[in-house]
Short mmCIF file of C-alpha atoms in Angstrom, two decimals:
data_model
loop_
_atom_site.label_atom_id
_atom_site.label_comp_id
_atom_site.label_asym_id
_atom_site.label_seq_id
_atom_site.Cartn_x
_atom_site.Cartn_y
_atom_site.Cartn_z
CA MET A 1 -18.07 55.68 1.97
CA ASP A 2 -14.84 55.86 3.90
CA GLU A 3 -16.15 54.22 7.05
CA VAL A 4 -17.58 51.35 5.03
CA ILE A 5 -14.24 50.71 3.36
CA VAL A 6 -12.30 50.98 6.59
CA GLU A 7 -14.69 48.63 8.35
CA TYR A 8 -14.37 46.18 5.45
CA ILE A 9 -10.59 46.25 5.70
CA ARG A 10 -10.81 45.73 9.44
CA ARG A 11 -13.06 42.70 9.01
CA THR A 12 -10.76 41.22 6.39
CA VAL A 13 -7.80 41.58 8.74
CA LEU A 14 -9.81 39.87 11.48
CA LYS A 15 -10.14 36.77 9.31
CA ILE A 16 -6.38 36.29 9.04
CA PRO A 17 -4.64 34.20 11.74
CA ARG A 18 -2.68 36.46 14.05
CA ASP A 19 0.78 35.17 13.15
CA GLU A 20 0.24 35.79 9.46
CA ILE A 21 -1.17 39.31 9.61
CA MET A 22 2.23 41.02 9.24
CA ALA A 23 3.12 38.93 6.19
CA VAL A 24 -0.21 39.60 4.49
CA LEU A 25 -0.03 43.33 5.13
CA GLN A 26 3.47 43.44 3.69
CA LYS A 27 2.28 41.61 0.60
CA TRP A 28 -0.54 44.11 0.31
CA GLY A 29 1.96 46.95 0.28
CA PHE A 30 -0.50 49.75 0.98
CA LEU A 31 0.83 50.59 4.44
CA SER A 32 4.47 51.62 4.62
CA GLU A 33 7.04 49.77 6.70
CA ALA A 34 7.10 52.64 9.18
CA GLN A 35 3.38 52.40 9.66
CA LEU A 36 3.52 48.63 10.07
CA GLN A 37 6.17 48.97 12.77
CA THR A 38 3.79 51.03 14.87
CA ILE A 39 1.34 48.15 15.19
CA ASN A 40 1.73 45.99 18.27
CA PHE A 41 1.20 42.42 17.10
CA ARG A 42 1.13 40.98 20.58
CA GLN A 43 -2.29 42.29 21.47
CA THR A 44 -5.55 40.58 20.65
CA LYS A 45 -6.66 40.32 17.05
CA GLU A 46 -9.49 42.72 17.73
CA SER A 47 -7.04 45.43 18.80
CA ILE A 48 -4.68 44.71 15.91
CA SER A 49 -7.53 45.07 13.44
CA HIS A 50 -8.48 48.40 15.00
CA SER A 51 -4.89 49.65 14.71
CA VAL A 52 -4.76 48.66 11.06
CA ALA A 53 -8.12 50.31 10.40
CA GLN A 54 -6.88 53.49 12.04
CA LEU A 55 -3.78 53.55 9.83
CA CYS A 56 -5.83 52.91 6.71
CA GLU A 57 -8.17 55.74 7.57
CA GLU A 58 -5.22 58.10 8.02
CA SER A 59 -3.82 57.02 4.66
CA SER A 60 -7.22 57.33 2.94
CA ALA A 61 -7.63 53.84 1.64
CA ASN A 62 -9.97 53.56 -1.29
CA ILE A 63 -12.13 50.73 -2.53
CA LYS A 64 -9.48 49.43 -4.90
CA GLN A 65 -7.01 48.93 -2.06
CA ALA A 66 -9.61 47.19 0.05
CA ALA A 67 -10.51 44.86 -2.80
CA LEU A 68 -6.83 44.07 -3.35
CA LEU A 69 -6.46 43.04 0.28
CA ASP A 70 -9.45 40.76 -0.11
CA ILE A 71 -7.97 39.18 -3.23
CA ILE A 72 -4.66 38.59 -1.45
CA TYR A 73 -6.46 37.01 1.50
CA ASN A 74 -8.41 34.66 -0.76
CA HIS A 75 -5.30 33.80 -2.75
CA ILE A 76 -3.49 32.70 0.39
CA TYR A 77 -6.52 30.90 1.89
CA PRO A 78 -8.52 29.62 -1.10
CA ASN A 79 -9.79 26.60 0.81
CA LYS A 80 -12.32 28.66 2.71
CA ARG A 81 -14.49 28.93 -0.36
CA ALA A 82 -16.26 26.30 -2.43
CA TRP A 83 -15.05 26.20 -6.03
CA SER A 84 -16.72 24.81 -9.16
CA VAL A 85 -14.97 24.15 -12.42
CA TYR A 86 -16.23 25.37 -15.79
CA ARG A 87 -14.88 24.61 -19.21
CA MET A 88 -15.08 26.90 -22.21
CA ASN A 89 -15.22 25.72 -25.78
CA LYS A 90 -14.37 27.36 -28.97
CA THR A 91 -14.79 26.10 -32.48
CA GLY A 92 -11.77 26.39 -34.68
CA GLU A 93 -8.15 26.40 -33.62
CA GLU A 94 -7.31 30.08 -33.60
CA THR A 95 -4.68 30.67 -30.97
CA ASP A 96 -5.23 34.26 -30.09
CA PHE A 97 -2.58 36.18 -28.33
CA PHE A 98 -3.93 36.85 -24.86
CA ASP A 99 -4.05 40.56 -24.10
CA PHE A 100 -4.69 41.16 -20.46
CA ARG A 101 -5.82 44.77 -20.86
CA ASP A 102 -8.20 43.81 -23.62
CA PHE A 103 -9.59 41.02 -21.47
CA LYS A 104 -10.16 43.33 -18.53
CA LYS A 105 -11.87 45.92 -20.68
CA LYS A 106 -14.24 43.45 -22.32
CA PHE A 107 -15.06 41.72 -19.05
CA ARG A 108 -15.85 44.96 -17.29
CA ARG A 109 -17.89 46.25 -20.16
CA GLN A 110 -19.91 43.06 -20.46
CA ILE A 111 -20.86 42.97 -16.82
CA GLN A 112 -21.52 46.63 -16.47
CA SER A 113 -23.74 46.69 -19.53
CA ALA A 114 -26.18 44.53 -17.60
CA LEU A 115 -25.53 45.70 -14.06
CA ILE A 116 -23.80 48.96 -13.34
CA ASN A 117 -23.50 48.52 -9.58
CA VAL A 118 -20.56 46.16 -9.35
CA THR A 119 -16.98 46.40 -8.17
CA ILE A 120 -14.58 44.47 -10.35
CA ASN A 121 -10.90 43.97 -9.56
CA PHE A 122 -8.24 41.97 -11.32
CA ARG A 123 -4.87 40.63 -10.26
CA GLU A 124 -2.44 38.58 -12.27
CA TYR A 125 -0.18 36.01 -10.61
CA GLU A 126 3.01 34.33 -11.75
CA ASP A 127 1.51 31.02 -12.80
CA ASN A 128 -0.57 32.75 -15.47
CA ALA A 129 -3.54 32.78 -13.16
CA ILE A 130 -5.86 35.75 -13.28
CA TRP A 131 -7.90 36.36 -10.16
CA ILE A 132 -11.08 38.38 -10.62
CA ARG A 133 -13.06 39.67 -7.69
CA ILE A 134 -16.63 40.88 -8.25
CA ALA A 135 -18.76 42.49 -5.58
CA TRP A 136 -22.40 42.47 -6.56
CA GLY A 137 -25.05 45.11 -6.09
CA THR A 138 -28.53 45.38 -7.56
CA PRO A 139 -29.87 47.88 -10.09
CA TYR A 140 -30.93 50.05 -7.15
CA THR A 141 -28.27 49.56 -4.49
CA LYS A 142 -24.54 49.97 -4.32
CA PRO A 143 -22.29 46.89 -4.48
CA ASN A 144 -22.20 44.89 -1.27
CA GLN A 145 -18.53 44.19 -0.59
CA TYR A 146 -19.36 41.22 1.53
CA LYS A 147 -21.17 39.43 -1.29
CA THR A 148 -18.36 38.59 -3.65
CA SER A 149 -17.70 36.05 -6.34
CA TYR A 150 -14.23 34.98 -7.37
CA VAL A 151 -13.07 33.76 -10.75
CA VAL A 152 -9.70 32.17 -11.34
CA TYR A 153 -8.75 31.87 -14.99
CA HIS A 154 -5.56 30.46 -16.45
CA SER A 155 -5.29 32.26 -19.74
CA GLN A 156 -3.61 29.42 -21.62
CA THR A 157 -6.32 26.91 -20.74
CA PRO A 158 -10.07 26.70 -21.31
CA TYR A 159 -10.78 26.12 -17.61
CA VAL A 160 -12.37 28.61 -15.27
CA PHE A 161 -12.70 28.14 -11.51
CA ILE A 162 -15.62 30.02 -10.04
CA SER A 163 -16.50 30.51 -6.42
CA ALA A 164 -19.93 32.06 -6.47
CA SER A 165 -21.41 33.55 -3.37
CA THR A 166 -24.98 33.31 -2.25
CA LEU A 167 -26.16 35.41 -5.17
CA ARG A 168 -26.29 32.61 -7.70
CA SER A 169 -28.61 34.59 -9.93
CA ASN A 170 -25.62 36.52 -11.19
CA LEU A 171 -23.87 33.38 -12.35
CA PRO A 172 -25.17 33.45 -15.97
CA LEU A 173 -23.99 37.03 -16.34
CA LEU A 174 -20.60 36.08 -15.00
CA CYS A 175 -20.26 33.14 -17.37
CA GLN A 176 -21.34 35.26 -20.30
CA ALA A 177 -18.75 37.90 -19.47
CA MET A 178 -16.01 35.25 -19.25
CA VAL A 179 -16.90 33.81 -22.64
CA VAL A 180 -16.98 37.16 -24.36
CA ALA A 181 -13.85 38.51 -22.74
CA SER A 182 -11.74 35.45 -23.51
CA ASN A 183 -12.97 34.98 -27.08
CA TYR A 184 -14.58 31.60 -26.62
CA HIS A 185 -17.96 30.42 -27.83
CA ASP A 186 -19.60 28.82 -24.86
CA ILE A 187 -19.07 27.65 -21.33
CA ARG A 188 -20.35 24.65 -19.47
CA GLU A 189 -20.20 23.45 -15.90
CA MET A 190 -18.02 20.43 -15.33
CA GLU A 191 -19.71 18.70 -12.38
CA LEU A 192 -16.56 19.01 -10.35
CA ARG A 193 -16.67 20.85 -7.03
CA SER A 194 -14.43 21.03 -4.01
CA HIS A 195 -13.05 23.37 -1.38
CA CYS A 196 -9.45 22.76 -2.33
CA LEU A 197 -8.63 24.92 -5.34
CA ASN A 198 -5.18 23.46 -5.92
CA SER A 199 -6.58 19.96 -6.06
CA LEU A 200 -9.14 21.01 -8.63
CA LYS A 201 -6.33 22.47 -10.69
CA ASP A 202 -4.35 19.27 -10.27
CA ILE A 203 -7.23 17.15 -11.50
CA VAL A 204 -8.11 19.33 -14.45
CA PHE A 205 -4.55 20.00 -15.60
CA LYS A 206 -3.68 16.34 -14.99
CA ARG A 207 -0.91 17.25 -12.57
CA TYR A 208 -1.52 14.40 -10.12
CA SER A 209 0.43 11.18 -10.45
CA GLN A 210 -1.53 9.04 -12.79
CA ASN A 211 -1.05 5.41 -13.37
CA PHE A 212 0.29 4.37 -16.71
CA GLN A 213 -0.09 0.81 -17.85
CA THR A 214 3.33 -0.73 -18.22
CA ASN A 215 4.21 -4.14 -19.52
CA TYR A 216 7.30 -4.31 -17.38
CA PRO A 217 6.54 -4.38 -13.66
CA LEU A 218 8.72 -2.39 -11.33
CA GLN A 219 11.80 -4.19 -10.13
CA GLU A 220 11.84 -2.78 -6.62
CA ARG A 221 8.63 -4.18 -5.26
CA ASN A 222 9.89 -4.83 -1.75
CA VAL A 223 7.48 -2.54 0.05
CA LEU A 224 5.95 -5.29 2.10
CA THR A 225 9.02 -7.39 2.80
CA GLU A 226 11.33 -4.92 4.46
CA ASN A 227 12.27 -5.13 8.16
CA VAL A 228 10.16 -8.15 8.88
CA ASP A 229 11.12 -10.39 11.75
CA LEU A 230 11.24 -13.93 10.48
CA ARG A 231 9.42 -15.15 13.55
CA ILE A 232 6.30 -13.24 12.50
CA ASN A 233 4.61 -14.93 9.57
CA ASP A 234 1.85 -13.25 7.69
CA GLU A 235 -0.45 -15.89 6.34
CA ASN A 236 -2.18 -13.51 4.00
CA SER A 237 0.87 -11.82 2.59
CA SER A 238 0.05 -12.84 -0.97
CA GLU A 239 -3.44 -11.41 -0.59
CA LYS A 240 -2.05 -8.18 0.82
CA GLU A 241 0.42 -8.04 -2.04
CA ARG A 242 -2.43 -8.41 -4.52
CA ILE A 243 -4.48 -5.66 -2.88
CA HIS A 244 -1.46 -3.38 -2.82
CA ARG A 245 -0.80 -4.01 -6.49
CA LEU A 246 -4.40 -3.37 -7.49
CA ASN A 247 -4.42 -0.19 -5.47
CA GLN A 248 -1.28 0.99 -7.21
CA GLU A 249 -2.88 0.31 -10.57
CA CYS A 250 -6.02 2.20 -9.70
CA PHE A 251 -4.63 5.17 -7.85
CA GLY A 252 -0.99 5.51 -8.76
CA ASP A 253 1.83 6.20 -6.36
CA GLY A 254 1.74 9.83 -5.40
CA PRO A 255 -0.59 11.90 -3.24
CA GLN A 256 -4.16 12.14 -4.42
CA PRO A 257 -5.95 15.43 -5.11
CA LYS A 258 -8.11 16.56 -2.23
CA LEU A 259 -11.84 16.28 -2.79
CA ASP A 260 -14.62 16.68 -0.27
CA PHE A 261 -17.33 14.46 -1.59
CA ALA A 262 -18.67 12.37 -4.44
CA GLN A 263 -22.33 12.32 -5.20
CA TYR A 264 -24.15 9.65 -7.19
CA LYS A 265 -27.72 10.12 -8.29
CA LEU A 266 -29.20 6.72 -9.07
CA GLU A 267 -32.16 6.28 -11.33
CA THR A 268 -32.04 2.56 -11.66
CA MET A 269 -34.57 -0.21 -11.41
CA PHE A 270 -34.79 -2.04 -8.14
CA LYS A 271 -33.76 -5.65 -8.69
CA SER A 272 -35.41 -8.15 -6.40
CA ASP A 273 -36.72 -11.69 -6.26
CA PRO A 274 -39.41 -12.10 -8.93
CA LYS A 275 -41.89 -13.40 -6.36
CA TRP A 276 -41.86 -10.09 -4.46
CA ASP A 277 -44.32 -8.45 -6.78
CA VAL A 278 -44.71 -5.44 -4.56
CA LEU A 279 -41.41 -3.91 -5.54
CA GLU A 280 -41.58 -4.87 -9.17
CA LYS A 281 -42.63 -1.42 -10.29
CA LYS A 282 -41.84 -0.20 -13.72
CA GLU A 283 -40.48 3.09 -12.46
CA PRO A 284 -36.83 3.57 -11.64
CA PHE A 285 -35.89 3.69 -7.96
CA ARG A 286 -34.53 7.12 -7.20
CA CYS A 287 -31.77 7.40 -4.69
CA LEU A 288 -28.91 9.73 -3.87
CA VAL A 289 -25.66 8.37 -2.50
CA LYS A 290 -23.10 10.81 -1.19
CA PHE A 291 -19.63 9.97 0.07
CA SER A 292 -18.01 12.75 2.07
CA SER A 293 -14.66 12.88 3.72
CA PRO A 294 -11.95 15.40 4.60
CA HIS A 295 -9.84 13.76 1.89
CA LEU A 296 -12.04 11.52 -0.21
CA LEU A 297 -9.55 9.95 -2.59
CA GLU A 298 -7.04 9.02 0.11
CA SER A 299 -9.76 7.37 2.15
CA LEU A 300 -10.95 5.42 -0.90
CA LYS A 301 -7.37 4.34 -1.51
CA SER A 302 -7.06 3.01 2.05
CA LEU A 303 -10.37 1.11 2.07
CA ALA A 304 -9.04 -2.12 0.60
CA PRO A 305 -5.80 -2.34 2.63
CA ALA A 306 -7.81 -1.73 5.82
CA GLY A 307 -9.98 -4.71 4.99
CA LEU A 308 -13.17 -2.65 4.72
CA ALA A 309 -13.80 -3.24 1.03
CA ASP A 310 -12.88 -5.76 -1.60
CA ALA A 311 -10.22 -4.90 -4.10
CA PRO A 312 -10.53 -3.86 -6.91
CA LEU A 313 -12.86 -1.02 -6.02
CA SER A 314 -15.80 -0.24 -8.21
CA PRO A 315 -14.78 1.77 -11.28
CA LEU A 316 -17.45 4.31 -10.33
CA LEU A 317 -15.24 5.33 -7.42
CA THR A 318 -11.85 5.06 -9.06
CA CYS A 319 -12.74 7.00 -12.19
CA ILE A 320 -13.23 10.27 -10.32
CA PRO A 321 -9.87 11.91 -11.10
CA GLN A 322 -9.69 10.60 -14.67
CA LYS A 323 -13.15 11.76 -15.56
CA ALA A 324 -12.63 14.99 -13.58
CA ARG A 325 -16.04 14.96 -11.99
CA ASN A 326 -17.60 14.18 -8.66
CA TYR A 327 -21.28 14.43 -9.53
CA PHE A 328 -22.61 11.38 -11.34
CA LYS A 329 -25.99 10.42 -12.66
CA ILE A 330 -26.46 6.71 -13.16
CA ARG A 331 -29.21 5.44 -15.39
CA GLU A 332 -29.97 1.95 -16.35
CA LYS A 333 -29.18 0.50 -19.71
CA LYS A 334 -31.19 -2.43 -20.94
CA SER A 335 -28.85 -5.39 -21.09
CA LEU A 336 -28.90 -7.64 -24.14
CA HIS A 337 -29.37 -10.86 -22.16
CA PRO A 338 -32.08 -10.45 -19.52
CA GLY A 339 -31.00 -13.60 -17.71
CA ASN A 340 -27.49 -12.34 -17.17
CA PHE A 341 -26.54 -11.32 -13.65
CA VAL A 342 -24.23 -8.59 -14.84
CA ALA A 343 -26.10 -5.32 -15.25
CA LEU A 344 -24.77 -2.49 -17.32
CA PHE A 345 -25.05 1.01 -15.95
CA GLN A 346 -24.75 4.06 -18.06
CA LEU A 347 -22.93 7.08 -16.76
CA GLN A 348 -24.57 10.28 -17.80
CA ASP A 349 -21.89 12.35 -19.37
CA SER A 350 -22.75 15.18 -21.64
CA SER A 351 -19.87 14.67 -23.99
CA GLU A 352 -19.74 10.91 -24.19
CA THR A 353 -21.57 7.91 -22.78
CA GLN A 354 -19.61 5.14 -21.16
CA HIS A 355 -20.76 1.67 -20.34
CA MET A 356 -19.35 0.40 -17.10
CA PRO A 357 -20.01 -3.19 -16.14
CA ILE A 358 -20.82 -3.53 -12.46
CA LEU A 359 -21.78 -6.71 -10.67
CA SER A 360 -25.14 -6.67 -8.99
CA THR A 361 -26.45 -9.48 -6.83
CA MET B 1 -7.54 -29.64 4.87
CA ALA B 2 -9.38 -26.44 5.61
CA VAL B 3 -10.08 -27.10 9.29
CA LEU B 4 -7.35 -26.34 11.79
CA ARG B 5 -6.57 -29.34 13.98
CA PRO B 6 -4.57 -29.18 17.19
CA PHE B 7 -2.62 -32.42 17.14
CA ASP B 8 -2.10 -33.03 13.43
CA LYS B 9 1.57 -32.18 13.41
CA LEU B 10 4.51 -32.97 15.59
CA PRO B 11 5.67 -30.25 17.96
CA GLU B 12 9.00 -28.59 17.42
CA LEU B 13 11.79 -28.62 19.93
CA ASN B 14 11.67 -25.76 22.40
CA CYS B 15 9.18 -23.89 20.30
CA ALA B 16 5.62 -22.63 20.59
CA THR B 17 3.37 -21.06 17.97
CA ILE B 18 0.53 -18.62 18.35
CA LEU B 19 -1.93 -17.66 15.64
CA LEU B 20 -3.56 -14.22 15.75
CA VAL B 21 -6.71 -14.08 13.68
CA GLY B 22 -8.61 -10.94 12.75
CA ALA B 23 -8.26 -7.13 12.92
CA GLU B 24 -5.51 -6.96 10.38
CA GLY B 25 -3.11 -4.08 10.22
CA GLY B 26 -1.35 -2.08 12.89
CA PRO B 27 -2.66 -3.56 16.16
CA GLN B 28 -1.83 -7.15 15.22
CA GLN B 29 1.66 -6.31 14.08
CA GLN B 30 2.41 -4.23 17.15
CA LEU B 31 1.15 -6.93 19.50
CA ALA B 32 3.34 -9.48 17.75
CA GLU B 33 6.38 -7.26 18.16
CA ALA B 34 5.59 -6.69 21.83
CA MET B 35 5.41 -10.42 22.38
CA LEU B 36 8.76 -10.94 20.70
CA ARG B 37 10.40 -8.35 22.94
CA GLU B 38 9.44 -10.15 26.15
CA LYS B 39 11.98 -12.29 27.93
CA LYS B 40 11.29 -15.96 27.53
CA ASP B 41 13.20 -19.20 27.58
CA PHE B 42 11.73 -20.78 24.48
CA ASN B 43 11.33 -19.77 20.84
CA ILE B 44 8.03 -18.51 19.61
CA ASN B 45 6.53 -18.18 16.17
CA ILE B 46 3.73 -15.77 15.55
CA HIS B 47 1.42 -16.23 12.64
CA LEU B 48 -0.88 -13.43 11.59
CA ALA B 49 -4.02 -14.04 9.57
CA SER B 50 -6.96 -11.85 8.74
CA SER B 51 -9.43 -14.76 8.66
CA LEU B 52 -9.69 -18.53 8.46
CA PRO B 53 -9.32 -20.80 6.55
CA LEU B 54 -5.61 -20.30 6.12
CA PRO B 55 -4.21 -20.45 2.60
CA PRO B 56 -3.60 -24.14 1.87
CA GLU B 57 -0.46 -23.65 -0.17
CA ARG B 58 1.63 -22.88 2.90
CA ASP B 59 0.24 -25.72 4.97
CA HIS B 60 3.36 -27.86 4.84
CA LEU B 61 5.51 -25.00 6.08
CA ARG B 62 3.33 -24.17 9.02
CA PRO B 63 4.25 -25.52 12.44
CA ARG B 64 1.79 -26.94 14.92
CA ILE B 65 -0.37 -24.19 16.38
CA ASP B 66 -0.56 -24.13 20.16
CA LEU B 67 -2.81 -21.16 20.82
CA ILE B 68 -5.31 -19.28 18.64
CA ALA B 69 -6.20 -15.74 19.71
CA PHE B 70 -9.14 -14.22 17.85
CA VAL B 71 -8.82 -10.45 17.83
CA ILE B 72 -12.09 -8.52 17.77
CA ASP B 73 -12.08 -4.75 17.34
CA ILE B 74 -14.97 -3.23 19.21
CA LYS B 75 -15.13 -0.34 16.77
CA SER B 76 -15.96 -2.55 13.80
CA LYS B 77 -18.90 -4.92 13.45
CA TYR B 78 -17.12 -6.40 10.50
CA SER B 79 -14.36 -7.80 12.70
CA LEU B 80 -16.91 -9.62 14.89
CA LYS B 81 -18.58 -11.12 11.83
CA ASN B 82 -15.21 -12.11 10.48
CA VAL B 83 -14.26 -13.91 13.70
CA GLN B 84 -17.62 -15.69 13.85
CA ALA B 85 -17.18 -16.91 10.31
CA SER B 86 -13.62 -18.07 11.04
CA LEU B 87 -14.67 -20.08 14.09
CA ALA B 88 -16.27 -22.65 11.82
CA TYR B 89 -12.84 -23.65 10.54
CA VAL B 90 -11.43 -24.60 13.91
CA ASP B 91 -11.53 -28.19 15.10
CA VAL B 92 -13.53 -28.73 18.26
CA ARG B 93 -10.54 -30.00 20.25
CA PHE B 94 -8.97 -26.57 20.07
CA PHE B 95 -11.67 -25.27 22.35
CA LEU B 96 -10.31 -27.25 25.28
CA GLY B 97 -8.26 -24.28 26.38
CA LYS B 98 -6.28 -23.50 23.24
CA VAL B 99 -8.48 -20.65 22.04
CA CYS B 100 -8.98 -17.22 23.53
CA PHE B 101 -10.77 -14.07 22.43
CA LEU B 102 -8.94 -10.79 22.55
CA VAL B 103 -11.21 -7.76 22.46
CA THR B 104 -9.43 -4.51 21.63
CA GLY B 105 -10.54 -0.93 21.42
CA VAL B 106 -12.25 -0.82 24.81
CA GLY B 107 -10.52 2.45 25.61
CA ARG B 108 -12.88 4.32 23.30
CA VAL B 109 -16.35 3.75 24.68
CA ASN B 110 -17.86 6.32 22.31
CA ASN B 111 -16.93 4.39 19.20
CA CYS B 112 -18.35 1.09 20.36
CA SER B 113 -20.14 -0.74 17.55
CA VAL B 114 -20.25 -4.22 18.99
CA GLU B 115 -22.57 -5.21 21.80
CA MET B 116 -20.98 -6.48 25.00
CA ASN B 117 -23.62 -9.19 25.22
CA ALA B 118 -22.56 -10.58 21.89
CA ILE B 119 -19.00 -10.91 23.13
CA TRP B 120 -19.93 -12.54 26.43
CA LYS B 121 -22.16 -14.96 24.56
CA LEU B 122 -19.32 -15.78 22.20
CA GLY B 123 -17.05 -16.58 25.13
CA GLU B 124 -19.67 -18.78 26.76
CA ASP B 125 -20.71 -20.61 23.62
CA TYR B 126 -17.13 -21.54 22.83
CA CYS B 127 -16.01 -22.09 26.44
CA SER B 128 -13.03 -19.84 25.98
CA PRO B 129 -11.68 -16.93 27.99
CA VAL B 130 -12.29 -13.38 26.83
CA ILE B 131 -9.53 -10.85 27.43
CA PHE B 132 -10.28 -7.15 27.13
CA CYS B 133 -7.49 -4.78 26.19
CA GLU B 134 -6.66 -1.57 24.38
CA LEU B 135 -3.89 -2.31 21.93
CA GLU B 136 -3.30 1.31 21.06
CA LEU B 137 -1.83 2.04 24.48
CA GLU B 138 1.75 0.97 24.97
CA GLY B 139 1.41 -0.17 28.58
CA ILE B 140 -1.67 -2.27 28.05
CA ARG B 141 -0.18 -3.73 24.91
CA VAL B 142 2.86 -4.93 26.84
CA ALA B 143 0.66 -6.37 29.61
CA THR B 144 -1.51 -8.19 27.07
CA ALA B 145 1.59 -9.57 25.37
CA GLN B 146 2.78 -10.91 28.72
CA ARG B 147 -0.55 -12.57 29.40
CA LEU B 148 -0.68 -14.16 25.95
CA LEU B 149 2.88 -15.37 26.36
CA ARG B 150 2.02 -17.04 29.64
CA MET B 151 -1.02 -18.70 28.08
CA LEU B 152 1.07 -19.83 25.16
CA GLN B 153 3.59 -21.37 27.49
CA ILE B 154 0.86 -23.37 29.19
CA CYS B 155 -0.84 -24.40 25.96
CA ALA B 156 2.45 -25.63 24.53
CA GLY B 157 2.84 -27.85 27.55
CA ARG B 158 5.90 -26.09 28.88
CA VAL B 159 4.57 -25.57 32.40
CA PRO B 160 4.65 -28.87 34.27
CA GLY B 161 1.47 -29.71 36.10
CA VAL B 162 -0.76 -27.20 34.37
CA SER B 163 -2.60 -28.19 31.21
CA ALA B 164 -4.41 -25.90 28.82
CA LEU B 165 -7.82 -27.22 29.86
CA TYR B 166 -7.11 -26.74 33.56
CA PHE B 167 -5.93 -23.20 32.97
CA SER B 168 -8.92 -22.20 30.90
CA LEU B 169 -11.30 -23.51 33.55
CA LEU B 170 -9.36 -21.50 36.11
CA MET B 171 -9.77 -18.34 34.05
CA ARG B 172 -13.47 -18.85 33.46
CA ASN B 173 -14.28 -19.58 37.06
CA SER B 174 -12.46 -16.53 38.31
CA ALA B 175 -14.13 -14.33 35.71
CA GLY B 176 -17.55 -15.58 36.74
CA ASP B 177 -17.10 -14.62 40.42
#
């Protein structure tokens, strides 16, 4: 058991960039300062990891310490994992006092009643975030420390951020345990996924700069007229001003939350010239459109000013942060006037249905 | 008055105007600033537009345009389409030496979206010189600004003995050799 733990610690240290290893180990706090001084941080990472493993073996690290190091690593570098957002519901307005020990006990008991071979570790952070690390095994094998799921739960909110590993079959058990331990009634997936955990939190807790409709426009709107040589005349300055204003209305002023992609599943009828009978099937035309980008919302915001799209952008794209989702299913709604060239699309939303008018040619 | 005509307005004293059409954003603005920094003995006005026709409400304020440079970004098919659509709004007398095509982005061969043949054909169809450059590089930007400035000087009639038509024929013949 010891060699497995030591090897696991060594591999975790290998993942950390060399300049940060000292800081992470100090945060971990398992090795004393004296021990840390004996490590030569100027050698290769491979050698550093071996030195650390050696020290841990001498100090008899146990599985709890190893798990703690893993939690600290994932807390500092959460963007290496893919996170999904879940929302829990409860009927009634009881505001229970959140007892961390009670929560831990119930969570552990719930999971272990179904599967005994798991390693569960908890850590509470200052912003009321509880990080839970679960290493999964099977009914017949010990937990595999390399197959972990992470749960981040802010106790004052109904939102849970889950980064499942490849073992997605354990996801229902995990959700069940969350619901029971936190005294809610049910949990549902929110169709919002990204690699950037902080951006997901920003979207869900509404911490990004949103745009509020004001009746009084800002006085200082001189963004486009500063430092301009009078000999250079922009013929389209009014157009640029309009695009800038529309962009401000759609996206707001501040930095956008970081999302990786937006996926639209279309189940709409193909609209064509009536004389092309071939395509006039009665079945909807299925199609999947996926927009991916290192920073999706910023690139959408810069589409219109770069001249690559018309402003205003389609509400399907701009509603992503407000609706807090990046998976959409678009079905067709029968319009009241068949001769009208405006088609109404219905966004599939489990809690409410919205009608968004979109022009189709 | 949607079409741009070369001799509709009276020229201004000691002044020449160039219109840069297409590829809006950074490259246009930087080229304009580079042109302004060059030493010259006349005043220049630079007008930037993303496409033609120009907005009619500012027509009375606009001076006579001496040279139109259509900027095509090789990385974007959209800019070529934009320029082709704008060409319809230019009076035919402009093409006697007062129009040139500026093709930017040639430094990045990997990101080429526009066919070279299309650009050559454009230059031949409209009898206008095609200048290749890479506006993202400082040195080439300055050199291109100098060339445009020289062409502007000729098109505004400020070089005695050389007319715009003569100069454009000179450029085309030397390019063909």
